[in-house]
Structures are given as structure tokens and as C-alpha cells.
PDB file of C-alpha atoms in Angstrom:
ATOM      1  CA  MET W   1       0.164   0.145  -0.049  1.00  0.00           C
ATOM      2  CA  LEU W   2       2.767   2.403   0.937  1.00  0.00           C
ATOM      3  CA  LEU W   3       4.455   1.743  -2.515  1.00  0.00           C
ATOM      4  CA  VAL W   4       1.101   2.604  -4.180  1.00  0.00           C
ATOM      5  CA  TRP W   5       0.988   5.853  -2.425  1.00  0.00           C
ATOM      6  CA  ALA W   6       4.583   6.625  -3.321  1.00  0.00           C
ATOM      7  CA  VAL W   7       3.798   6.062  -6.981  1.00  0.00           C
ATOM      8  CA  PHE W   8       1.025   8.001  -6.992  1.00  0.00           C
ATOM      9  CA  TYR W   9       2.829  10.836  -5.311  1.00  0.00           C
ATOM     10  CA  LEU W  10       5.272  10.850  -7.721  1.00  0.00           C
ATOM     11  CA  LEU W  11       3.113  10.923 -10.704  1.00  0.00           C
ATOM     12  CA  PHE W  12       0.827  13.739  -9.258  1.00  0.00           C
ATOM     13  CA  PHE W  13       3.426  15.920  -8.455  1.00  0.00           C
ATOM     14  CA  ASN W  14       5.419  15.303 -11.713  1.00  0.00           C
ATOM     15  CA  THR W  15       2.005  16.066 -13.568  1.00  0.00           C
ATOM     16  CA  VAL W  16       1.562  19.434 -11.474  1.00  0.00           C
ATOM     17  CA  HIS W  17       5.118  20.476 -12.204  1.00  0.00           C
ATOM     18  CA  CYS W  18       4.844  20.016 -15.722  1.00  0.00           C
ATOM     19  CA  VAL W  19       1.623  21.963 -16.144  1.00  0.00           C
ATOM     20  CA  PHE W  20       3.073  24.917 -13.992  1.00  0.00           C
ATOM     21  CA  LYS W  21       6.231  24.715 -16.169  1.00  0.00           C
ATOM     22  CA  GLU W  22       4.428  24.834 -19.036  1.00  0.00           C
ATOM     23  CA  LEU W  23       2.126  27.677 -17.869  1.00  0.00           C
ATOM     24  CA  TYR W  24       5.311  29.631 -16.912  1.00  0.00           C
ATOM     25  CA  CYS W  25       6.724  29.009 -20.378  1.00  0.00           C
ATOM     26  CA  THR W  26       3.866  30.457 -22.193  1.00  0.00           C
ATOM     27  CA  ILE W  27       4.294  33.887 -20.423  1.00  0.00           C
ATOM     28  CA  THR W  28       8.364  34.217 -20.202  1.00  0.00           C
ATOM     29  CA  ASP W  29      11.418  33.344 -22.165  1.00  0.00           C
ATOM     30  CA  THR W  30      13.990  31.666 -20.148  1.00  0.00           C
ATOM     31  CA  CYS W  31      17.036  29.224 -21.134  1.00  0.00           C
ATOM     32  CA  GLU W  32      14.893  26.327 -19.402  1.00  0.00           C
ATOM     33  CA  CYS W  33      11.944  27.002 -21.352  1.00  0.00           C
ATOM     34  CA  ASP W  34      13.710  27.591 -24.765  1.00  0.00           C
ATOM     35  CA  PHE W  35      16.206  24.737 -24.111  1.00  0.00           C
ATOM     36  CA  LYS W  36      14.686  21.472 -25.930  1.00  0.00           C
ATOM     37  CA  PRO W  37      17.231  19.025 -26.906  1.00  0.00           C
ATOM     38  CA  ASN W  38      15.977  16.598 -29.729  1.00  0.00           C
ATOM     39  CA  ILE W  39      18.694  14.366 -30.379  1.00  0.00           C
ATOM     40  CA  ARG W  40      16.957  12.092 -32.673  1.00  0.00           C
ATOM     41  CA  ASP W  41      15.827  14.630 -34.962  1.00  0.00           C
ATOM     42  CA  LEU W  42      19.182  16.244 -34.795  1.00  0.00           C
ATOM     43  CA  GLU W  43      20.541  12.870 -36.283  1.00  0.00           C
ATOM     44  CA  TRP W  44      17.830  12.649 -38.963  1.00  0.00           C
ATOM     45  CA  ASP W  45      18.972  16.113 -40.202  1.00  0.00           C
ATOM     46  CA  LEU W  46      22.537  15.322 -39.753  1.00  0.00           C
ATOM     47  CA  TYR W  47      22.443  12.207 -42.020  1.00  0.00           C
ATOM     48  CA  THR W  48      19.464  13.311 -44.444  1.00  0.00           C
ATOM     49  CA  ASN W  49      20.500  17.066 -44.946  1.00  0.00           C
ATOM     50  CA  LEU W  50      24.384  17.436 -44.630  1.00  0.00           C
ATOM     51  CA  TYR W  51      25.913  15.487 -47.807  1.00  0.00           C
ATOM     52  CA  GLY W  52      29.361  13.742 -47.964  1.00  0.00           C
ATOM     53  CA  GLN W  53      29.880  14.470 -44.431  1.00  0.00           C
ATOM     54  CA  HIS W  54      30.484  10.838 -42.668  1.00  0.00           C
ATOM     55  CA  LEU W  55      32.942  12.233 -40.126  1.00  0.00           C
ATOM     56  CA  ALA W  56      31.259  15.064 -39.102  1.00  0.00           C
ATOM     57  CA  GLN W  57      28.155  13.436 -38.889  1.00  0.00           C
ATOM     58  CA  ASP W  58      29.449  10.567 -36.723  1.00  0.00           C
ATOM     59  CA  ILE W  59      31.383  13.012 -34.624  1.00  0.00           C
ATOM     60  CA  VAL W  60      28.899  15.632 -33.857  1.00  0.00           C
ATOM     61  CA  SER W  61      26.051  12.886 -33.511  1.00  0.00           C
ATOM     62  CA  GLU W  62      28.210  11.022 -30.669  1.00  0.00           C
ATOM     63  CA  GLU W  63      29.959  13.961 -29.172  1.00  0.00           C
ATOM     64  CA  VAL W  64      26.584  15.837 -28.447  1.00  0.00           C
ATOM     65  CA  LYS W  65      24.087  12.679 -27.537  1.00  0.00           C
ATOM     66  CA  ASN W  66      27.074  11.878 -24.688  1.00  0.00           C
ATOM     67  CA  PHE W  67      27.462  15.326 -23.549  1.00  0.00           C
ATOM     68  CA  LEU W  68      23.782  16.082 -23.022  1.00  0.00           C
ATOM     69  CA  ALA W  69      23.524  13.091 -21.222  1.00  0.00           C
ATOM     70  CA  ASN W  70      25.532  14.104 -18.495  1.00  0.00           C
ATOM     71  CA  ASN W  71      23.426  16.738 -15.969  1.00  0.00           C
ATOM     72  CA  ASN W  72      27.308  17.361 -14.478  1.00  0.00           C
ATOM     73  CA  PRO W  73      29.698  17.207 -17.683  1.00  0.00           C
ATOM     74  CA  ASP W  74      33.034  18.254 -16.104  1.00  0.00           C
ATOM     75  CA  ARG W  75      33.934  20.480 -19.159  1.00  0.00           C
ATOM     76  CA  PRO W  76      31.983  22.478 -21.874  1.00  0.00           C
ATOM     77  CA  LEU W  77      31.633  20.827 -25.219  1.00  0.00           C
ATOM     78  CA  VAL W  78      34.273  22.401 -27.610  1.00  0.00           C
ATOM     79  CA  LEU W  79      33.649  21.580 -31.209  1.00  0.00           C
ATOM     80  CA  SER W  80      36.564  22.862 -33.883  1.00  0.00           C
ATOM     81  CA  LEU W  81      34.740  22.545 -37.489  1.00  0.00           C
ATOM     82  CA  HIS W  82      37.416  22.630 -40.263  1.00  0.00           C
ATOM     83  CA  GLY W  83      37.174  22.336 -44.121  1.00  0.00           C
ATOM     84  CA  GLY W  84      36.723  24.136 -47.486  1.00  0.00           C
ATOM     85  CA  SER W  85      34.123  26.595 -48.181  1.00  0.00           C
ATOM     86  CA  GLY W  86      30.689  25.167 -48.975  1.00  0.00           C
ATOM     87  CA  THR W  87      31.177  22.165 -47.685  1.00  0.00           C
ATOM     88  CA  GLY W  88      28.401  22.481 -44.790  1.00  0.00           C
ATOM     89  CA  LYS W  89      30.181  23.572 -41.607  1.00  0.00           C
ATOM     90  CA  THR W  90      27.890  26.499 -41.088  1.00  0.00           C
ATOM     91  CA  LEU W  91      24.883  24.269 -41.892  1.00  0.00           C
ATOM     92  CA  LEU W  92      25.790  21.884 -39.282  1.00  0.00           C
ATOM     93  CA  SER W  93      26.083  25.000 -36.434  1.00  0.00           C
ATOM     94  CA  SER W  94      22.108  25.732 -37.806  1.00  0.00           C
ATOM     95  CA  MET W  95      21.113  22.443 -36.997  1.00  0.00           C
ATOM     96  CA  LEU W  96      22.716  22.260 -34.001  1.00  0.00           C
ATOM     97  CA  ALA W  97      21.016  25.687 -32.755  1.00  0.00           C
ATOM     98  CA  SER W  98      17.504  24.480 -34.174  1.00  0.00           C
ATOM     99  CA  HIS W  99      17.677  21.243 -32.595  1.00  0.00           C
ATOM    100  CA  LEU W 100      19.317  22.499 -28.909  1.00  0.00           C
ATOM    101  CA  TYR W 101      16.587  25.398 -28.899  1.00  0.00           C
ATOM    102  CA  THR W 102      13.124  25.890 -30.335  1.00  0.00           C
ATOM    103  CA  SER W 103      14.151  29.654 -31.336  1.00  0.00           C
ATOM    104  CA  ALA W 104      17.076  27.792 -33.287  1.00  0.00           C
ATOM    105  CA  MET W 105      19.797  30.691 -34.404  1.00  0.00           C
ATOM    106  CA  SER W 106      17.366  33.669 -33.222  1.00  0.00           C
ATOM    107  CA  SER W 107      17.264  32.021 -29.858  1.00  0.00           C
ATOM    108  CA  SER W 108      18.830  34.550 -26.735  1.00  0.00           C
ATOM    109  CA  TYR W 109      20.795  32.046 -25.850  1.00  0.00           C
ATOM    110  CA  VAL W 110      23.019  31.313 -29.151  1.00  0.00           C
ATOM    111  CA  HIS W 111      25.295  33.575 -29.831  1.00  0.00           C
ATOM    112  CA  HIS W 112      27.187  34.167 -33.108  1.00  0.00           C
ATOM    113  CA  PHE W 113      30.397  36.113 -33.272  1.00  0.00           C
ATOM    114  CA  ILE W 114      31.358  36.967 -37.132  1.00  0.00           C
ATOM    115  CA  PRO W 115      35.617  38.596 -36.777  1.00  0.00           C
ATOM    116  CA  THR W 116      34.845  41.334 -39.571  1.00  0.00           C
ATOM    117  CA  LEU W 117      31.855  42.443 -37.675  1.00  0.00           C
ATOM    118  CA  HIS W 118      32.609  41.694 -33.925  1.00  0.00           C
ATOM    119  CA  PHE W 119      36.290  42.349 -34.109  1.00  0.00           C
ATOM    120  CA  PRO W 120      37.395  44.201 -37.155  1.00  0.00           C
ATOM    121  CA  ALA W 121      40.134  45.909 -35.709  1.00  0.00           C
ATOM    122  CA  HIS W 122      43.515  44.341 -35.145  1.00  0.00           C
ATOM    123  CA  GLU W 123      44.905  47.038 -32.997  1.00  0.00           C
ATOM    124  CA  ARG W 124      41.824  46.609 -30.697  1.00  0.00           C
ATOM    125  CA  VAL W 125      42.366  43.103 -29.344  1.00  0.00           C
ATOM    126  CA  ASN W 126      42.673  44.071 -25.790  1.00  0.00           C
ATOM    127  CA  MET W 127      39.233  46.076 -25.954  1.00  0.00           C
ATOM    128  CA  TYR W 128      38.006  42.812 -27.554  1.00  0.00           C
ATOM    129  CA  ARG W 129      39.319  40.375 -24.643  1.00  0.00           C
ATOM    130  CA  VAL W 130      37.623  42.413 -22.063  1.00  0.00           C
ATOM    131  CA  GLU W 131      34.077  42.897 -23.988  1.00  0.00           C
ATOM    132  CA  LEU W 132      34.054  39.166 -24.870  1.00  0.00           C
ATOM    133  CA  LYS W 133      34.926  37.933 -21.369  1.00  0.00           C
ATOM    134  CA  ALA W 134      32.307  40.252 -19.725  1.00  0.00           C
ATOM    135  CA  TRP W 135      29.859  38.904 -22.566  1.00  0.00           C
ATOM    136  CA  VAL W 136      30.627  35.424 -22.236  1.00  0.00           C
ATOM    137  CA  GLU W 137      30.377  35.640 -18.203  1.00  0.00           C
ATOM    138  CA  GLY W 138      26.942  37.502 -18.221  1.00  0.00           C
ATOM    139  CA  ASN W 139      25.347  35.034 -20.624  1.00  0.00           C
ATOM    140  CA  LEU W 140      26.690  31.592 -18.973  1.00  0.00           C
ATOM    141  CA  THR W 141      25.021  33.556 -15.867  1.00  0.00           C
ATOM    142  CA  ALA W 142      21.875  34.087 -17.568  1.00  0.00           C
ATOM    143  CA  CYS W 143      21.705  30.596 -19.335  1.00  0.00           C
ATOM    144  CA  ALA W 144      24.234  27.541 -18.409  1.00  0.00           C
ATOM    145  CA  ARG W 145      23.604  25.975 -21.669  1.00  0.00           C
ATOM    146  CA  SER W 146      24.647  28.876 -23.963  1.00  0.00           C
ATOM    147  CA  VAL W 147      25.901  28.001 -27.404  1.00  0.00           C
ATOM    148  CA  PHE W 148      28.741  30.432 -28.737  1.00  0.00           C
ATOM    149  CA  ILE W 149      29.541  29.923 -32.545  1.00  0.00           C
ATOM    150  CA  PHE W 150      32.780  31.787 -33.535  1.00  0.00           C
ATOM    151  CA  ASP W 151      32.804  31.972 -37.194  1.00  0.00           C
ATOM    152  CA  GLU W 152      35.293  32.530 -39.720  1.00  0.00           C
ATOM    153  CA  MET W 153      37.876  31.992 -37.635  1.00  0.00           C
ATOM    154  CA  GLU W 154      40.748  32.717 -40.250  1.00  0.00           C
ATOM    155  CA  ARG W 155      40.171  36.243 -39.998  1.00  0.00           C
ATOM    156  CA  MET W 156      39.801  36.370 -36.280  1.00  0.00           C
ATOM    157  CA  PRO W 157      42.781  38.502 -34.756  1.00  0.00           C
ATOM    158  CA  SER W 158      45.516  37.194 -32.932  1.00  0.00           C
ATOM    159  CA  GLY W 159      44.774  36.980 -28.949  1.00  0.00           C
ATOM    160  CA  VAL W 160      41.160  37.664 -28.857  1.00  0.00           C
ATOM    161  CA  LEU W 161      40.202  34.223 -27.661  1.00  0.00           C
ATOM    162  CA  GLY W 162      43.092  33.411 -25.257  1.00  0.00           C
ATOM    163  CA  VAL W 163      40.234  35.151 -22.916  1.00  0.00           C
ATOM    164  CA  LEU W 164      38.073  32.172 -23.158  1.00  0.00           C
ATOM    165  CA  GLU W 165      40.436  29.569 -21.722  1.00  0.00           C
ATOM    166  CA  PRO W 166      39.365  29.587 -18.440  1.00  0.00           C
ATOM    167  CA  PHE W 167      36.011  28.738 -19.517  1.00  0.00           C
ATOM    168  CA  LEU W 168      36.797  25.882 -21.697  1.00  0.00           C
ATOM    169  CA  GLY W 169      38.831  24.146 -19.104  1.00  0.00           C
ATOM    170  CA  PRO W 170      37.488  21.929 -16.149  1.00  0.00           C
ATOM    171  CA  SER W 171      38.364  24.410 -12.974  1.00  0.00           C
ATOM    172  CA  HIS W 172      36.895  27.628 -13.646  1.00  0.00           C
ATOM    173  CA  VAL W 173      33.848  28.707 -11.564  1.00  0.00           C
ATOM    174  CA  LEU W 174      31.525  31.607 -12.370  1.00  0.00           C
ATOM    175  CA  PHE W 175      29.061  32.922 -10.068  1.00  0.00           C
ATOM    176  CA  GLN W 176      28.008  29.487  -9.055  1.00  0.00           C
ATOM    177  CA  THR W 177      26.936  28.770 -12.749  1.00  0.00           C
ATOM    178  CA  ASN W 178      27.730  25.250 -14.260  1.00  0.00           C
ATOM    179  CA  TYR W 179      29.487  26.944 -17.032  1.00  0.00           C
ATOM    180  CA  ARG W 180      30.631  23.310 -18.198  1.00  0.00           C
ATOM    181  CA  LYS W 181      27.123  22.762 -19.676  1.00  0.00           C
ATOM    182  CA  ALA W 182      27.918  25.521 -22.734  1.00  0.00           C
ATOM    183  CA  LEU W 183      28.610  24.610 -26.020  1.00  0.00           C
ATOM    184  CA  TYR W 184      31.387  26.505 -28.054  1.00  0.00           C
ATOM    185  CA  ILE W 185      31.594  25.982 -31.998  1.00  0.00           C
ATOM    186  CA  PHE W 186      34.289  27.148 -33.837  1.00  0.00           C
ATOM    187  CA  ILE W 187      34.392  27.390 -37.812  1.00  0.00           C
ATOM    188  CA  SER W 188      37.313  27.488 -39.679  1.00  0.00           C
ATOM    189  CA  THR W 189      39.119  26.714 -43.311  1.00  0.00           C
ATOM    190  CA  THR W 190      42.384  25.929 -41.603  1.00  0.00           C
ATOM    191  CA  GLY W 191      43.620  22.579 -41.905  1.00  0.00           C
ATOM    192  CA  GLU W 192      41.453  22.355 -45.582  1.00  0.00           C
ATOM    193  CA  GLU W 193      44.631  21.188 -47.215  1.00  0.00           C
ATOM    194  CA  VAL W 194      45.321  18.336 -45.206  1.00  0.00           C
ATOM    195  CA  ILE W 195      41.844  17.241 -45.241  1.00  0.00           C
ATOM    196  CA  ASN W 196      41.560  17.721 -49.015  1.00  0.00           C
ATOM    197  CA  ARG W 197      45.168  15.917 -49.194  1.00  0.00           C
ATOM    198  CA  MET W 198      43.600  12.591 -47.548  1.00  0.00           C
ATOM    199  CA  ALA W 199      40.202  12.684 -49.561  1.00  0.00           C
ATOM    200  CA  LEU W 200      42.679  12.946 -52.762  1.00  0.00           C
ATOM    201  CA  GLU W 201      44.815  10.128 -52.117  1.00  0.00           C
ATOM    202  CA  TYR W 202      41.945   7.870 -51.003  1.00  0.00           C
ATOM    203  CA  ARG W 203      40.204   8.815 -54.476  1.00  0.00           C
ATOM    204  CA  GLN W 204      43.400   8.309 -56.425  1.00  0.00           C
ATOM    205  CA  GLU W 205      44.007   4.722 -54.873  1.00  0.00           C
ATOM    206  CA  GLY W 206      40.458   3.852 -55.600  1.00  0.00           C
ATOM    207  CA  ARG W 207      39.153   3.772 -51.941  1.00  0.00           C
ATOM    208  CA  ASP W 208      35.832   4.762 -50.671  1.00  0.00           C
ATOM    209  CA  ARG W 209      35.810   8.361 -48.927  1.00  0.00           C
ATOM    210  CA  GLU W 210      33.772   6.591 -46.235  1.00  0.00           C
ATOM    211  CA  GLU W 211      36.508   4.583 -45.307  1.00  0.00           C
ATOM    212  CA  ILE W 212      38.210   7.389 -43.950  1.00  0.00           C
ATOM    213  CA  ARG W 213      38.149   7.580 -40.336  1.00  0.00           C
ATOM    214  CA  PRO W 214      37.868  10.614 -37.721  1.00  0.00           C
ATOM    215  CA  SER W 215      41.130   9.261 -36.083  1.00  0.00           C
ATOM    216  CA  ASP W 216      43.038   9.820 -39.527  1.00  0.00           C
ATOM    217  CA  LEU W 217      42.908  13.455 -39.402  1.00  0.00           C
ATOM    218  CA  GLN W 218      42.756  14.602 -35.896  1.00  0.00           C
ATOM    219  CA  ASP W 219      46.187  15.027 -35.091  1.00  0.00           C
ATOM    220  CA  ALA W 220      46.895  16.327 -38.660  1.00  0.00           C
ATOM    221  CA  ILE W 221      44.320  19.138 -38.097  1.00  0.00           C
ATOM    222  CA  ALA W 222      45.634  19.970 -34.683  1.00  0.00           C
ATOM    223  CA  GLN W 223      48.896  20.412 -35.902  1.00  0.00           C
ATOM    224  CA  ALA W 224      48.008  22.577 -39.091  1.00  0.00           C
ATOM    225  CA  VAL W 225      45.903  24.916 -36.607  1.00  0.00           C
ATOM    226  CA  SER W 226      48.677  25.166 -34.185  1.00  0.00           C
ATOM    227  CA  LYS W 227      51.695  26.080 -37.133  1.00  0.00           C
ATOM    228  CA  THR W 228      49.715  29.230 -38.662  1.00  0.00           C
ATOM    229  CA  ASN W 229      49.156  32.502 -36.910  1.00  0.00           C
ATOM    230  CA  SER W 230      45.667  32.744 -39.084  1.00  0.00           C
ATOM    231  CA  SER W 231      43.745  29.952 -37.504  1.00  0.00           C
ATOM    232  CA  GLY W 232      42.202  32.436 -34.903  1.00  0.00           C
ATOM    233  CA  PHE W 233      43.566  30.249 -32.031  1.00  0.00           C
ATOM    234  CA  SER W 234      47.045  31.893 -32.214  1.00  0.00           C
ATOM    235  CA  GLY W 235      47.999  34.079 -29.120  1.00  0.00           C
ATOM    236  CA  SER W 236      46.201  31.604 -26.792  1.00  0.00           C
ATOM    237  CA  SER W 237      46.834  28.116 -25.238  1.00  0.00           C
ATOM    238  CA  ILE W 238      43.536  26.514 -26.201  1.00  0.00           C
ATOM    239  CA  ILE W 239      45.160  24.061 -28.689  1.00  0.00           C
ATOM    240  CA  GLU W 240      48.146  23.369 -26.727  1.00  0.00           C
ATOM    241  CA  ASP W 241      45.975  22.656 -23.537  1.00  0.00           C
ATOM    242  CA  GLY W 242      43.761  20.469 -25.183  1.00  0.00           C
ATOM    243  CA  LEU W 243      40.772  22.505 -24.571  1.00  0.00           C
ATOM    244  CA  VAL W 244      39.219  21.403 -28.207  1.00  0.00           C
ATOM    245  CA  THR W 245      36.947  18.282 -27.170  1.00  0.00           C
ATOM    246  CA  ARG W 246      36.709  17.466 -30.933  1.00  0.00           C
ATOM    247  CA  PHE W 247      38.332  18.333 -34.039  1.00  0.00           C
ATOM    248  CA  VAL W 248      35.721  17.946 -37.202  1.00  0.00           C
ATOM    249  CA  PRO W 249      36.557  17.378 -40.606  1.00  0.00           C
ATOM    250  CA  PHE W 250      34.494  18.407 -43.483  1.00  0.00           C
ATOM    251  CA  LEU W 251      35.632  16.565 -46.830  1.00  0.00           C
ATOM    252  CA  PRO W 252      35.856  18.328 -49.867  1.00  0.00           C
ATOM    253  CA  LEU W 253      32.366  17.648 -52.065  1.00  0.00           C
ATOM    254  CA  CYS W 254      31.913  15.631 -55.337  1.00  0.00           C
ATOM    255  CA  ARG W 255      29.688  16.328 -58.269  1.00  0.00           C
ATOM    256  CA  ARG W 256      26.788  14.271 -56.910  1.00  0.00           C
ATOM    257  CA  HIS W 257      27.188  16.204 -53.605  1.00  0.00           C
ATOM    258  CA  VAL W 258      26.564  19.319 -55.384  1.00  0.00           C
ATOM    259  CA  GLU W 259      23.828  17.839 -57.390  1.00  0.00           C
ATOM    260  CA  ARG W 260      22.013  16.463 -54.180  1.00  0.00           C
ATOM    261  CA  CYS W 261      22.545  20.359 -52.849  1.00  0.00           C
ATOM    262  CA  THR W 262      21.004  21.669 -55.695  1.00  0.00           C
ATOM    263  CA  ARG W 263      17.914  19.039 -55.915  1.00  0.00           C
ATOM    264  CA  GLN W 264      16.982  19.931 -52.166  1.00  0.00           C
ATOM    265  CA  GLN W 265      17.102  23.372 -53.059  1.00  0.00           C
ATOM    266  CA  LEU W 266      14.956  23.252 -55.923  1.00  0.00           C
ATOM    267  CA  CYS W 267      12.606  21.052 -53.940  1.00  0.00           C
ATOM    268  CA  GLN W 268      12.472  23.661 -51.526  1.00  0.00           C
ATOM    269  CA  GLN W 269      10.984  25.944 -53.968  1.00  0.00           C
ATOM    270  CA  GLY W 270       8.682  23.216 -55.317  1.00  0.00           C
ATOM    271  CA  MET W 271      10.738  22.361 -58.320  1.00  0.00           C
ATOM    272  CA  CYS W 272      11.707  18.817 -57.494  1.00  0.00           C
ATOM    273  CA  GLY W 273      11.410  17.688 -60.879  1.00  0.00           C
ATOM    274  CA  ARG W 274      13.691  20.167 -62.955  1.00  0.00           C
ATOM    275  CA  SER W 275      16.576  17.125 -63.052  1.00  0.00           C
ATOM    276  CA  ASP W 276      17.649  19.602 -66.156  1.00  0.00           C
ATOM    277  CA  VAL W 277      18.552  22.339 -63.616  1.00  0.00           C
ATOM    278  CA  VAL W 278      20.474  19.587 -61.262  1.00  0.00           C
ATOM    279  CA  GLU W 279      22.619  18.705 -64.399  1.00  0.00           C
ATOM    280  CA  ALA W 280      23.299  22.011 -65.821  1.00  0.00           C
ATOM    281  CA  VAL W 281      24.215  23.313 -61.805  1.00  0.00           C
ATOM    282  CA  GLY W 282      26.546  20.423 -61.284  1.00  0.00           C
ATOM    283  CA  GLY W 283      28.112  20.673 -64.597  1.00  0.00           C
ATOM    284  CA  ASP W 284      28.766  24.258 -64.538  1.00  0.00           C
ATOM    285  CA  MET W 285      30.874  24.202 -61.121  1.00  0.00           C
ATOM    286  CA  HIS W 286      34.471  24.589 -60.892  1.00  0.00           C
ATOM    287  CA  TYR W 287      36.308  21.253 -60.151  1.00  0.00           C
ATOM    288  CA  THR W 288      39.938  20.328 -58.660  1.00  0.00           C
ATOM    289  CA  PRO W 289      42.460  18.886 -59.455  1.00  0.00           C
ATOM    290  CA  LEU W 290      42.567  19.848 -62.953  1.00  0.00           C
ATOM    291  CA  GLN W 291      42.876  16.699 -64.918  1.00  0.00           C
ATOM    292  CA  GLU W 292      40.895  14.720 -62.427  1.00  0.00           C
ATOM    293  CA  GLN W 293      38.056  16.933 -61.716  1.00  0.00           C
ATOM    294  CA  TYR W 294      37.037  15.083 -58.353  1.00  0.00           C
ATOM    295  CA  PHE W 295      36.027  18.169 -56.136  1.00  0.00           C
ATOM    296  CA  SER W 296      34.165  21.125 -56.224  1.00  0.00           C
ATOM    297  CA  ILE W 297      36.096  24.067 -55.421  1.00  0.00           C
ATOM    298  CA  SER W 298      33.459  25.993 -53.660  1.00  0.00           C
ATOM    299  CA  GLY W 299      31.827  23.155 -52.401  1.00  0.00           C
ATOM    300  CA  CYS W 300      27.587  23.896 -52.464  1.00  0.00           C
ATOM    301  CA  LYS W 301      28.193  27.526 -51.735  1.00  0.00           C
ATOM    302  CA  ALA W 302      27.806  28.800 -55.125  1.00  0.00           C
ATOM    303  CA  VAL W 303      24.694  26.743 -55.858  1.00  0.00           C
ATOM    304  CA  PRO W 304      21.767  29.049 -55.285  1.00  0.00           C
ATOM    305  CA  ALA W 305      23.416  31.628 -57.609  1.00  0.00           C
ATOM    306  CA  LYS W 306      23.976  28.749 -60.202  1.00  0.00           C
ATOM    307  CA  ILE W 307      20.032  27.777 -59.956  1.00  0.00           C
ATOM    308  CA  ASN W 308      18.867  31.200 -60.562  1.00  0.00           C
ATOM    309  CA  LEU W 309      20.951  31.158 -63.699  1.00  0.00           C
ATOM    310  CA  PHE W 310      19.490  27.983 -64.957  1.00  0.00           C
ATOM    311  CA  LEU W 311      15.937  28.713 -64.179  1.00  0.00           C
TER     312      LEU W 311
END
């Protein structure tokens, strides 16, 4: 009988809590209300709409799932996305925001930094450091599950991101907030050469690109980032101190991937049947190497403009 009452008590008060939370969330916009992660939909989106990127799909799916399953992580999740233009890095970051917050990229708890907009003057690095530190502290205090996206890292002035080091490790304490629940995403073209070189070697050897494993590129990307002054991480110890959870490689896209991007965008416009446009766009892109024509130089980035050209 006691067990029955205990079960009833738990069910009743859990229901009441859910009702009050739902009511509260209809009249206010808070981190707790907006943060509604859906891992299943994220995985579906990744494996359905991110073309030619099995490494990014597997790494991000695994890391995000494991990170969110831990209510008390010992450090934030720090993902550094690397690869050529138009390969899906920005798309993936948008997918993450969309499946973590109901407001997606427009959420007050998703913060998107672009160096040319937010840190344009190299001579103002010290001021940027102060402002960035205050911004991160303030937003982590407001929402421990904040998402910080740093785009176009190759244009980031040296030294700015050094101020993030205490937030990325396991030892920093911030106003009693569990800052370790935050997610940091860095987006860069640095390391593109080593990634493309491996993809080319596999292609020339007649091997499937899906045979490339994450471990094949982790150290190579880390070395490429640490050796260049234009990675965005220069002037900091983020790489040397191992504060990046995973480096996420984005492989160069083949013509078939470009055509899938084209068909997807045509379908969004209600023109799925325009195979002529799909073929025309795929044939009009520039590919490398010059002789073999394996990989699209601009990935899928030029697809919208090409579609307009051939419609």
C-alpha cells in the first residue's frame, strides 16, 4: 500500500510540475523554457541533409548525445569545424542550434560571432578581450546551456580568444553557474589542405571516402591549426592545453554532392522535377584537380546563384 501511495505521489506532483512549467513558459522566455534538445531529430537532419560528411555526422552526433546525457559534465563541449568553403560547416552549426533551442539561431541563448563584424580592428584586441569575457560571463550566468559560435576563425585577430581559456577547461567557477554545460563551436577553413589531401589520396587509390576515419585526421588538423598564425587560436593556449573536445573534418564535395544540394534547394522551391537544372548546375561548377575534376572548389556555396542562372 505504501508503494502505491509513493507512486501516486510521484506521478501527481510530476504532472503538476509539468503543467506549471508549461504555463510559466507561455508567459516568459527563459533558458529552461527555450532549451529543448531533440537528439533524434538532430541525427535525422545530419544524416539526411548534410551531404558527403560522414565524419562530421558521426563525430557531432556522438559528442552532442554524450554531452547532453551528462547532467554534470566536467567541461564544456568544444567542437572545432574545419574544411573548405561550402562543405556544410555553417549548416551544421545551424542544425545544432535548431535542435537544441526552439528559437534556433534567433534564440537569446545562441551567440554568433563573426570577426569582421564583432572584432574588425586588430589594434583593438585588448578591448575585444575585455568585452568578450564580460559577454561570455554574463550570458553563462543567465543560461548555463548557452551556445557560442565563432565563425570565420581564420579572420579572428590573434589573441582575442585567449580570454576564453578559463571557460573551456574543468577548473573555472563562475557565480555558482555550471558553465561546463555550455557549447562552443569554432568554424574555420584552416586545415583544409590536409583534409583535401587525404580525400584526394583515397580517391586516387580507388578507395571509398567513407573509409576515412576520424582518427586519421584529428592530429593532422590540430598540427595545422597550431602551426599557423591565421587559425584564430594564435595568441592562446587553447590547442596546446587540449581544450578542444574534437576537431571535426569536412571533406571536399564531389559533383554528386553538389547535385544533391541543388535538388534539395529546388525541392524547397517546389521544383523537384527540374533534373535539367540539377545537371546544369553540377556541370557548371569548377572542380579540382584540373585533370581529374574530382572535387568542387566552392562546395555547395555557389548553388543558389547557379540555380537562378539556369531557371
